[in-house]
Short mmCIF file of C-alpha atoms in Angstrom, two decimals:
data_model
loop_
_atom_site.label_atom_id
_atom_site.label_comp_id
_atom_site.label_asym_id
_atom_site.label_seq_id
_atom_site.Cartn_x
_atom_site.Cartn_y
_atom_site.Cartn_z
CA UNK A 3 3.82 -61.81 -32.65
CA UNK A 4 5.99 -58.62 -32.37
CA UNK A 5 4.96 -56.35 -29.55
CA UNK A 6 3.71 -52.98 -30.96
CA UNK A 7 6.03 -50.09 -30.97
CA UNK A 8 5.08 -46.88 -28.62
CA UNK A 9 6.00 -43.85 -29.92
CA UNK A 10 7.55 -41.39 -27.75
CA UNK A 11 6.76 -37.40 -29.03
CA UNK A 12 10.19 -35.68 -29.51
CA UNK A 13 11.23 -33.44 -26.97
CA UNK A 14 10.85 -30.76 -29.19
CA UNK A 15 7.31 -31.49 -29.89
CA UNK A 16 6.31 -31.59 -26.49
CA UNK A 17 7.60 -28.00 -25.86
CA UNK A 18 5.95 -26.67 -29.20
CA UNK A 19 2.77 -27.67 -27.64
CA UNK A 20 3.46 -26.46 -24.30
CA UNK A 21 4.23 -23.09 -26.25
CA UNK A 22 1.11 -23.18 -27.80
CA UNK A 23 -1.01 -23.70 -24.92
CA UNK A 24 0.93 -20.84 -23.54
CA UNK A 25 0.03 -18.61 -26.33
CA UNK A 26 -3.73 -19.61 -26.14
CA UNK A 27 -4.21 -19.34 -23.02
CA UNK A 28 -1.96 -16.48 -21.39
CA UNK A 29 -0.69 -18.70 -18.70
CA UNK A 30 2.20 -20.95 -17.98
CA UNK A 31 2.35 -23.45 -15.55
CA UNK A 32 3.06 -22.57 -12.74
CA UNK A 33 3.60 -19.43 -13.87
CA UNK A 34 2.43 -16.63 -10.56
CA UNK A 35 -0.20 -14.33 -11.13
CA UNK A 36 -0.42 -10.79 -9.72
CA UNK A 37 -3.88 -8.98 -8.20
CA UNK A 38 -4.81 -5.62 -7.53
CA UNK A 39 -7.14 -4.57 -4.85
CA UNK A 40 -9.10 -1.39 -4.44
CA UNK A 41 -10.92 -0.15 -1.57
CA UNK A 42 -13.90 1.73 -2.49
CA UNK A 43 -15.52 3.48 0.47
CA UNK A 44 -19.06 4.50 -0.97
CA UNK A 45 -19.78 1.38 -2.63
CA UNK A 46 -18.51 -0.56 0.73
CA UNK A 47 -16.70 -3.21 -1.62
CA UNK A 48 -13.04 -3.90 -3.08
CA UNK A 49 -12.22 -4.11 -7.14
CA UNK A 50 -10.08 -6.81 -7.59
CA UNK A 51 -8.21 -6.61 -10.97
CA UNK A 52 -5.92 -9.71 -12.33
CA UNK A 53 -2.93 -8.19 -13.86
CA UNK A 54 -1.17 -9.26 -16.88
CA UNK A 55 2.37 -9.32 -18.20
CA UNK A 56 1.90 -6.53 -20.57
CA UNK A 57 0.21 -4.28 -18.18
CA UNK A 58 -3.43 -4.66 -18.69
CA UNK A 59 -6.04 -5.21 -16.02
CA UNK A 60 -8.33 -7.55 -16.43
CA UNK A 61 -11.85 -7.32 -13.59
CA UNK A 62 -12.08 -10.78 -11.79
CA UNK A 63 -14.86 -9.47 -8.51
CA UNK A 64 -16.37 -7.28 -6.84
CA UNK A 65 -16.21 -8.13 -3.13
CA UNK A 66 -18.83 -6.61 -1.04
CA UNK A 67 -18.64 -6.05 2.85
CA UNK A 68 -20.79 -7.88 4.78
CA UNK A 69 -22.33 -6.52 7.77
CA UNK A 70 -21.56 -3.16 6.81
CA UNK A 71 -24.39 -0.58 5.64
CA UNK A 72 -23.27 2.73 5.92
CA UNK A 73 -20.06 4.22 3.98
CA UNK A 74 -16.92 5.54 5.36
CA UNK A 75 -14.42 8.38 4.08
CA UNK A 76 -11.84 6.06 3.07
CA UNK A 77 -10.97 2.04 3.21
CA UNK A 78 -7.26 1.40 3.88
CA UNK A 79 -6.50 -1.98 3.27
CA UNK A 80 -3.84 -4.49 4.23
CA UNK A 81 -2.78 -8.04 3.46
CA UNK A 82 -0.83 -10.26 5.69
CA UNK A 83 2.61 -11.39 5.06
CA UNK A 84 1.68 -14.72 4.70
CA UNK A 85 -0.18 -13.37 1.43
CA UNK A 86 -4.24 -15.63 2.81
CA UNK A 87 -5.93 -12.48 4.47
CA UNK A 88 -7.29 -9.21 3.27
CA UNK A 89 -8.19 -6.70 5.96
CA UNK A 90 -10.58 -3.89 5.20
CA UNK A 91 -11.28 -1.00 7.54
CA UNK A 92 -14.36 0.46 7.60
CA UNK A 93 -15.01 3.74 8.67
CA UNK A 94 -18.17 4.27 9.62
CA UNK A 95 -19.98 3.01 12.94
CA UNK A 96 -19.40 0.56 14.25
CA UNK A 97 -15.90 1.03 13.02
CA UNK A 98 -15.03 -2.64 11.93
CA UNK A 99 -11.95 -4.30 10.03
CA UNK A 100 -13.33 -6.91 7.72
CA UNK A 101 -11.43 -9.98 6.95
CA UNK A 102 -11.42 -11.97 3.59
CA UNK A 103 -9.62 -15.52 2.71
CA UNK A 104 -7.66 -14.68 -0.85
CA UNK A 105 -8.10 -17.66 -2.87
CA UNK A 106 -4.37 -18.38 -4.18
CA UNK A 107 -5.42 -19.12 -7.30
CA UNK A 108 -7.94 -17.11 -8.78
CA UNK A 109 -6.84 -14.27 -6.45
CA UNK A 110 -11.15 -13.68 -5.33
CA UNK A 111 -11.92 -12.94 -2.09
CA UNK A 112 -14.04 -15.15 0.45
CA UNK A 113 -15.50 -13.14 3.86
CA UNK A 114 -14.19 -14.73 6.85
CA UNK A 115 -15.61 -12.16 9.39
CA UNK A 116 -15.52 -9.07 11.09
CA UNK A 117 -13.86 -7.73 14.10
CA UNK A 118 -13.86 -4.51 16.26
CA UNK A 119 -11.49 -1.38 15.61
CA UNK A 120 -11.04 1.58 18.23
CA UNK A 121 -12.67 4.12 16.05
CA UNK A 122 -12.75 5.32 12.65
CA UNK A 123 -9.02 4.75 11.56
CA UNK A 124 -7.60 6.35 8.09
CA UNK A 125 -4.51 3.72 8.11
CA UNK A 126 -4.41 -0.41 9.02
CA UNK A 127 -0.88 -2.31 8.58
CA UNK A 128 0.12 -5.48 9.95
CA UNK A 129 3.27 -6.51 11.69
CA UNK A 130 5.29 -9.07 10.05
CA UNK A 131 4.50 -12.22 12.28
CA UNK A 132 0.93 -11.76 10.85
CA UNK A 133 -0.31 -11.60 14.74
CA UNK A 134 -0.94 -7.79 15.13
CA UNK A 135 -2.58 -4.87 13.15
CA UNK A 136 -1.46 -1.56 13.86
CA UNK A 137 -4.14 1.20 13.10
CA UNK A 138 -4.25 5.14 13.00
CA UNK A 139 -7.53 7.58 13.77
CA UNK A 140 -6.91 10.59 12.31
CA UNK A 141 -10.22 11.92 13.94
CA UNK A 142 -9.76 10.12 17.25
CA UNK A 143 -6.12 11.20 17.86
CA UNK A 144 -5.29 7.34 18.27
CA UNK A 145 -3.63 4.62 17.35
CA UNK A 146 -4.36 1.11 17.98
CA UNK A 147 -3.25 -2.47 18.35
CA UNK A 148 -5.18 -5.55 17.99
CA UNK A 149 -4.14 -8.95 17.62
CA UNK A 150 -5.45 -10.94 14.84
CA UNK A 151 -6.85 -14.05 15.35
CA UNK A 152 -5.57 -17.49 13.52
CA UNK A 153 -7.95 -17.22 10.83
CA UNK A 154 -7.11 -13.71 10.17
CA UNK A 155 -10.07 -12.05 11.95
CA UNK A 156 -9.66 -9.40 13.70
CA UNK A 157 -9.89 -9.34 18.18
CA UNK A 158 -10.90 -6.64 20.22
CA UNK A 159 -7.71 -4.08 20.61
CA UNK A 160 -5.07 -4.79 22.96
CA UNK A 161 -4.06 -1.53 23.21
CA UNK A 162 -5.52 1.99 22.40
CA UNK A 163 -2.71 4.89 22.67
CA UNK A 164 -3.38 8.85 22.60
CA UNK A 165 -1.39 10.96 19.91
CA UNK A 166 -1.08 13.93 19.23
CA UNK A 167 -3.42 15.60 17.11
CA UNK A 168 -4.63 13.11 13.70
CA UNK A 169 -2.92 10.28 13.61
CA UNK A 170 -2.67 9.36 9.89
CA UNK A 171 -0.65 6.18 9.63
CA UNK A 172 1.11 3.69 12.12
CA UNK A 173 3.55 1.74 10.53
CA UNK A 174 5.74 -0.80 11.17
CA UNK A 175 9.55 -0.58 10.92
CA UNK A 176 11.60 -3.12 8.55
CA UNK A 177 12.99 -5.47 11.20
CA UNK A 178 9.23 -5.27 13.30
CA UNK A 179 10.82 -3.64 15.95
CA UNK A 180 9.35 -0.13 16.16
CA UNK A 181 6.27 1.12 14.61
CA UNK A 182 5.81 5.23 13.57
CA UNK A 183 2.86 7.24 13.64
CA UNK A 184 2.11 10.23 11.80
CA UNK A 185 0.48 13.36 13.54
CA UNK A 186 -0.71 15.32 10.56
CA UNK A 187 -2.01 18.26 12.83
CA UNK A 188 1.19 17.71 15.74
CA UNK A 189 3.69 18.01 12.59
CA UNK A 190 5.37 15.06 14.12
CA UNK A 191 5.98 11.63 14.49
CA UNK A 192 5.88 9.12 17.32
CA UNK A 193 7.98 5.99 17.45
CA UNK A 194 7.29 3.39 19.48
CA UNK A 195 9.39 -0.01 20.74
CA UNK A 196 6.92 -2.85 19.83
CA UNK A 197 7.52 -6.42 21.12
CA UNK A 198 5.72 -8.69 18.91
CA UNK A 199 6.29 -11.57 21.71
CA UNK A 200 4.28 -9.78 24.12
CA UNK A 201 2.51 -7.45 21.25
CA UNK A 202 2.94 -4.25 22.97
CA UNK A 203 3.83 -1.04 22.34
CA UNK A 204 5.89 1.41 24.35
CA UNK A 205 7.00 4.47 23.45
CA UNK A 206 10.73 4.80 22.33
CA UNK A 207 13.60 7.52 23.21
CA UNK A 208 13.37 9.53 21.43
CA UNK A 209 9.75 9.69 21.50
CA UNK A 210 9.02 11.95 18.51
CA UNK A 211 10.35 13.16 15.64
CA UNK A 212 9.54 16.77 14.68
CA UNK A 213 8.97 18.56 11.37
CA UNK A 214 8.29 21.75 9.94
CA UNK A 215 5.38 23.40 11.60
CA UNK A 216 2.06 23.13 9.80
CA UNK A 217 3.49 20.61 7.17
CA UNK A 218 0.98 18.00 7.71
CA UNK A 219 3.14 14.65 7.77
CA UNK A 220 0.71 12.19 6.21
CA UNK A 221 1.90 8.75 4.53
CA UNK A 222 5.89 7.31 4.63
CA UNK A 223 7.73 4.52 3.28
CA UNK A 224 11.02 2.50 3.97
CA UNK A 225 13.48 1.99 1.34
CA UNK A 226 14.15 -1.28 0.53
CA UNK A 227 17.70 -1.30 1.81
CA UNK A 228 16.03 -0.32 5.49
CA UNK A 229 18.41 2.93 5.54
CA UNK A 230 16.06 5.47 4.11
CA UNK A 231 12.55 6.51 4.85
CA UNK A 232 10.57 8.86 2.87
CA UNK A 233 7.58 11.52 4.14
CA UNK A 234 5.14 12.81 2.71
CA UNK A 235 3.79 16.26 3.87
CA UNK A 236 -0.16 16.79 3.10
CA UNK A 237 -0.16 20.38 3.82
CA UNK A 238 2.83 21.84 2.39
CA UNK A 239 3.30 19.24 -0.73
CA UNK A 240 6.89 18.38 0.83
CA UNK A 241 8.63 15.15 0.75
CA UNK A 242 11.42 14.92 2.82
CA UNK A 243 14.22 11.77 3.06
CA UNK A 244 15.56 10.87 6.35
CA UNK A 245 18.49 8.29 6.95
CA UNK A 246 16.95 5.37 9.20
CA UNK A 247 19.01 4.41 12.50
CA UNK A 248 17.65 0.66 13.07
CA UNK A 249 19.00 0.25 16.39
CA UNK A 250 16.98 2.83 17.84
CA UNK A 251 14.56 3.56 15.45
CA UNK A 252 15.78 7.29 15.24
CA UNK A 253 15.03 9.52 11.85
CA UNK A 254 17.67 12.12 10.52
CA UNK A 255 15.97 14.38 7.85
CA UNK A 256 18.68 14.15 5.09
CA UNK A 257 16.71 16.30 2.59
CA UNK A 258 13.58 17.87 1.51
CA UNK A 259 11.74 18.55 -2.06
CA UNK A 260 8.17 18.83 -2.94
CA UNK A 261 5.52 16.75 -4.80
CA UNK A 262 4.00 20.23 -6.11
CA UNK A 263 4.85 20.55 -10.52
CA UNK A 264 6.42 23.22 -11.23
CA UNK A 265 5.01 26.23 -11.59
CA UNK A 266 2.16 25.26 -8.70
CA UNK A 267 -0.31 27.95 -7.00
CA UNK A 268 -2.50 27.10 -4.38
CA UNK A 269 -3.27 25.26 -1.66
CA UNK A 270 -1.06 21.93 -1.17
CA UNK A 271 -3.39 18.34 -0.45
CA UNK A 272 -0.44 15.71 -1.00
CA UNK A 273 -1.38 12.52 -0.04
CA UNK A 274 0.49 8.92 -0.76
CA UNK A 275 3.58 7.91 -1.42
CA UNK A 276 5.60 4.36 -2.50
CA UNK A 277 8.47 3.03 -3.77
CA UNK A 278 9.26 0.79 -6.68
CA UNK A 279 10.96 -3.01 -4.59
CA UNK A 280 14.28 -2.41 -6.01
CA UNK A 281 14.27 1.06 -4.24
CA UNK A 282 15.60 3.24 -7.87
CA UNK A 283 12.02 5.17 -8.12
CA UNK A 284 9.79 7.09 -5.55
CA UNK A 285 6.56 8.81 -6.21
CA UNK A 286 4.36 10.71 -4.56
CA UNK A 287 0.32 11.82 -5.16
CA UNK A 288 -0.89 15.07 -4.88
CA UNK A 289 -5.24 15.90 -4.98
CA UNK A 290 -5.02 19.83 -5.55
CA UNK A 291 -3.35 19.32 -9.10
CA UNK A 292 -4.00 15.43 -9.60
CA UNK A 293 -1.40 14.79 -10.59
CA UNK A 294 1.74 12.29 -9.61
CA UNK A 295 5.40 13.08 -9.03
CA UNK A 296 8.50 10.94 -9.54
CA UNK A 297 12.04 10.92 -8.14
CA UNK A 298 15.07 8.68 -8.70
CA UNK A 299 16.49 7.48 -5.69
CA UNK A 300 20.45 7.33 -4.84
CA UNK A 301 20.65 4.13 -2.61
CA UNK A 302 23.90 5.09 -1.38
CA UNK A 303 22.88 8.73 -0.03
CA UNK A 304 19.26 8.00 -0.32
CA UNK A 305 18.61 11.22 -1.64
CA UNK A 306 15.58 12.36 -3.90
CA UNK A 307 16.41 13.40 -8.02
CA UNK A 308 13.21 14.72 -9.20
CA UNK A 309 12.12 13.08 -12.43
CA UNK A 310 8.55 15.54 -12.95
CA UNK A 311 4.59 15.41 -13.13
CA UNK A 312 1.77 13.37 -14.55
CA UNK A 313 -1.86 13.90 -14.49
CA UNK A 314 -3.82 11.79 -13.16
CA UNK A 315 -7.22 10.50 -11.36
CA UNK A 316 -9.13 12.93 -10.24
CA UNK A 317 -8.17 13.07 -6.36
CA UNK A 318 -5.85 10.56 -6.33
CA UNK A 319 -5.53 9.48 -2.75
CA UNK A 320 -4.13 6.34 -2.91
CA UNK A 321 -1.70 4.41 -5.57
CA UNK A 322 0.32 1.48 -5.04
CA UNK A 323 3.58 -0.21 -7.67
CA UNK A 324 2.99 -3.86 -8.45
CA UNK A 325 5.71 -6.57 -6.94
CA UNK A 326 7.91 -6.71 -10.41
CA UNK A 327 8.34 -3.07 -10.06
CA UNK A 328 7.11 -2.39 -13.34
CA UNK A 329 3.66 -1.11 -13.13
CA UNK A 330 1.95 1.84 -11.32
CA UNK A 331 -1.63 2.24 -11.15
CA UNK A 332 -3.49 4.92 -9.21
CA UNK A 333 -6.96 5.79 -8.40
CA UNK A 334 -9.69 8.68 -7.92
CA UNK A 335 -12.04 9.22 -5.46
CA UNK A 336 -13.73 11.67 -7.42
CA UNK A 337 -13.18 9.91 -11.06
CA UNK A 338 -14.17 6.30 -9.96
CA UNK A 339 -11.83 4.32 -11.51
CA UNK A 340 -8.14 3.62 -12.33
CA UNK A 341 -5.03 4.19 -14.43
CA UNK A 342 -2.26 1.65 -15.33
CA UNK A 343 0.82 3.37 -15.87
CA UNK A 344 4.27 1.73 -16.85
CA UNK A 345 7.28 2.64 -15.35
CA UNK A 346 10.46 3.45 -17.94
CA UNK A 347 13.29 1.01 -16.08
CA UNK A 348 15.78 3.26 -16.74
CA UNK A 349 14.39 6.26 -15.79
CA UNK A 350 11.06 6.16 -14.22
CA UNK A 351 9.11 8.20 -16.17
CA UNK A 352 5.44 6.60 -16.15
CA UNK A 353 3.77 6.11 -19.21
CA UNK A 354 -0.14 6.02 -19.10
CA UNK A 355 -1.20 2.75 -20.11
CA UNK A 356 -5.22 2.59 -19.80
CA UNK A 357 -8.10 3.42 -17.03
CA UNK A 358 -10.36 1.01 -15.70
CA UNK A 359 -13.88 1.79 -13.61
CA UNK A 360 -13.74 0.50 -10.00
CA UNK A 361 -16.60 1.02 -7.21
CA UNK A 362 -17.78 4.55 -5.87
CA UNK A 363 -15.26 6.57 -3.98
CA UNK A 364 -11.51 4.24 -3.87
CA UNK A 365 -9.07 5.21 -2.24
CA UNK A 366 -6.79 2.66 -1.48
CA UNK A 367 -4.59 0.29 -3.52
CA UNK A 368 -3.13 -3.21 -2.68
CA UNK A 369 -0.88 -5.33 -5.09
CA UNK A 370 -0.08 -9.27 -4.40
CA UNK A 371 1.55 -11.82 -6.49
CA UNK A 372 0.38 -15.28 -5.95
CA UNK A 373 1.16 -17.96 -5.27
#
């Protein structure tokens, strides 16, 4: 008796279907997925927002702190390189960083614990071994070191360094080697030779670099070629380029513009700033106006091209540009919630896409693609 016959679907039928669960279902397999992450500092939690291809957001949880009562002015927030930990700080007493496990998956958050920071700190980063977080009290006139443990929690700080006068953020260079720290009310910033071996900090020669007095230096970023950094000044509105020196860690202020529209009166409050990852578009937040400025970037002289002004949250203190480069999305501490915004590839205008509630008071943005 003949053996029956198997039929084998076509190639082509196989990827129709594939296509169609596609379609259905939004995802592809294997296909990554991209999260946002807002710190809220009233409501003590993070907004965590799934975000999709065309733009939209999409609220997946609401992660609470745990152990944590009373709220703090603002919740920086940082994720470590190797993309499992979340690190929240939390500014009211006792002044705590609290860890979460990011599910790679589904993006959620999971508490792993808390640990102990020197004092109320405005800024949290860590180093790119994923064994140190660098942190800045803006109140305190400090900045801080503490190693993290293996599963991400935070130990008691190593070291615990006087500044000059509010330490904003403390940042780590490119290559790991030196980390910066703002002095808002010093107009200045420190550098500092960091061994990540030893995880300590020392401070570097030069030891500061100054700007103009009473500008307020505030929040910078590296371009993505390492030869560029850019400032932002929160009491003057300026934002100055300076060409990066890796060897010694050494700034040269190459130019200087302003995040302020045109046509501003007033009183300056500037406050974030970030750069798209192929390094062609900069922006920068300001709170007196609400509004957000762009500039294209020349990669060659790194200077600034200003592009102009959007409105925006009300008091947008923090905003962050997804991984792909193509998305901006910025949020109010007095407005509560969100806007999308897509950024024009060619010339970096941002287009509003759509506004999103998050918890009481946020602050702070984090993007990560997973896996």
């Amino acid at each position: 008796m003949p053996r029956p016959t198997r039929r084998i679907a076509p190639r082509a039928a196989i990827a129709t279907t594939l296509a169609f669960l596609t379609l259905v279902s939004g995802v592809s397999p294997g296909m990554a997925e991209t999260f946002a992450y807002v710190g809220n500092a009233d409501s003590n939690d993070i907004s965590v927002f799934k975000l999709a291809e065309s733009g939209e957001m999409t609220p997946v949880q609401t992660a609470a702190f745990t152990g944590v009562d009373k709220p703090g002015s603002s919740t920086p927030l940082a994720i470590t390189p190797d993309h499992r930990v979340l690190i929240a700080g939390v500014r009211s007493q006792p002044f705590l960083a609290v860890s979460f496990a990011i599910d790679p998956k589904t993006g959620q958050l999971s508490p792993i614990g808390n640990g102990p920071l020197a004092d109320s700190m405005a800024n949290i980063a860590v180093d790119s071994t994923g064994k140190f977080l660098f942190s800045a009290s803006y109140g305190g006139n400090k900045v801080a070191l503490n190693p993290l443990n293996p599963n991400g929690v935070v130990a008691e700080p190593k070291q615990v360094i006087r500044t000059g006068l509010n330490a904003h953020a403390f940042l780590p260079s490119p290559d790991n080697r030196f980390v910066f720290a703002t002095n808002l009310g010093s107009d200045q910033v420190l550098t500092f030779a960091f061994d990540a071996v030893a995880g300590t900090l020392t401070p570097s020669d030069p030891p500061v670099t100054k700007v103009p007095e009473k500008s307020g230096p505030r929040h910078f970023v590296f371009h993505p070629n390492g030869k560029f950094v850019y400032l932002i000044h929160e009491l003057n509105g300026d934002v100055a380029a300076f060409s990066y020196e890796a060897k010694s860690g050494a700034w040269d202020e190459i130019q200087r513009t302003t995040a302020l529209p045109e046509g501003f009166t007033g009183k300056p409050w500037a406050a974030d700033i970030h750069i798209t990852p192929d390094g062609r578009f900069l922006y920068a937040s300001e709170r007196t106006t609400n509004t957000l400025a762009g500039y294209k970037v020349d990669a060659t002289s790194g200077k600034l091209t200003t592009i102009g002004s959007v409105p925006t949250e009300k008091q947008p203190r923090g905003f962050h540009i997804d991984p792909s480069g193509r998305y901006l999305a910025a949020v109010g501490e007095l407005s509560d919630s969100m806007t999308v915004y897509a950024i024009d590839q060619s010339s970096g205008a941002l287009a509003k896409l759509k506004s999103y509630p998050t918890g009481k008071k946020p602050n702070w943005v984090e993007f990560l693609t997973l896996p």
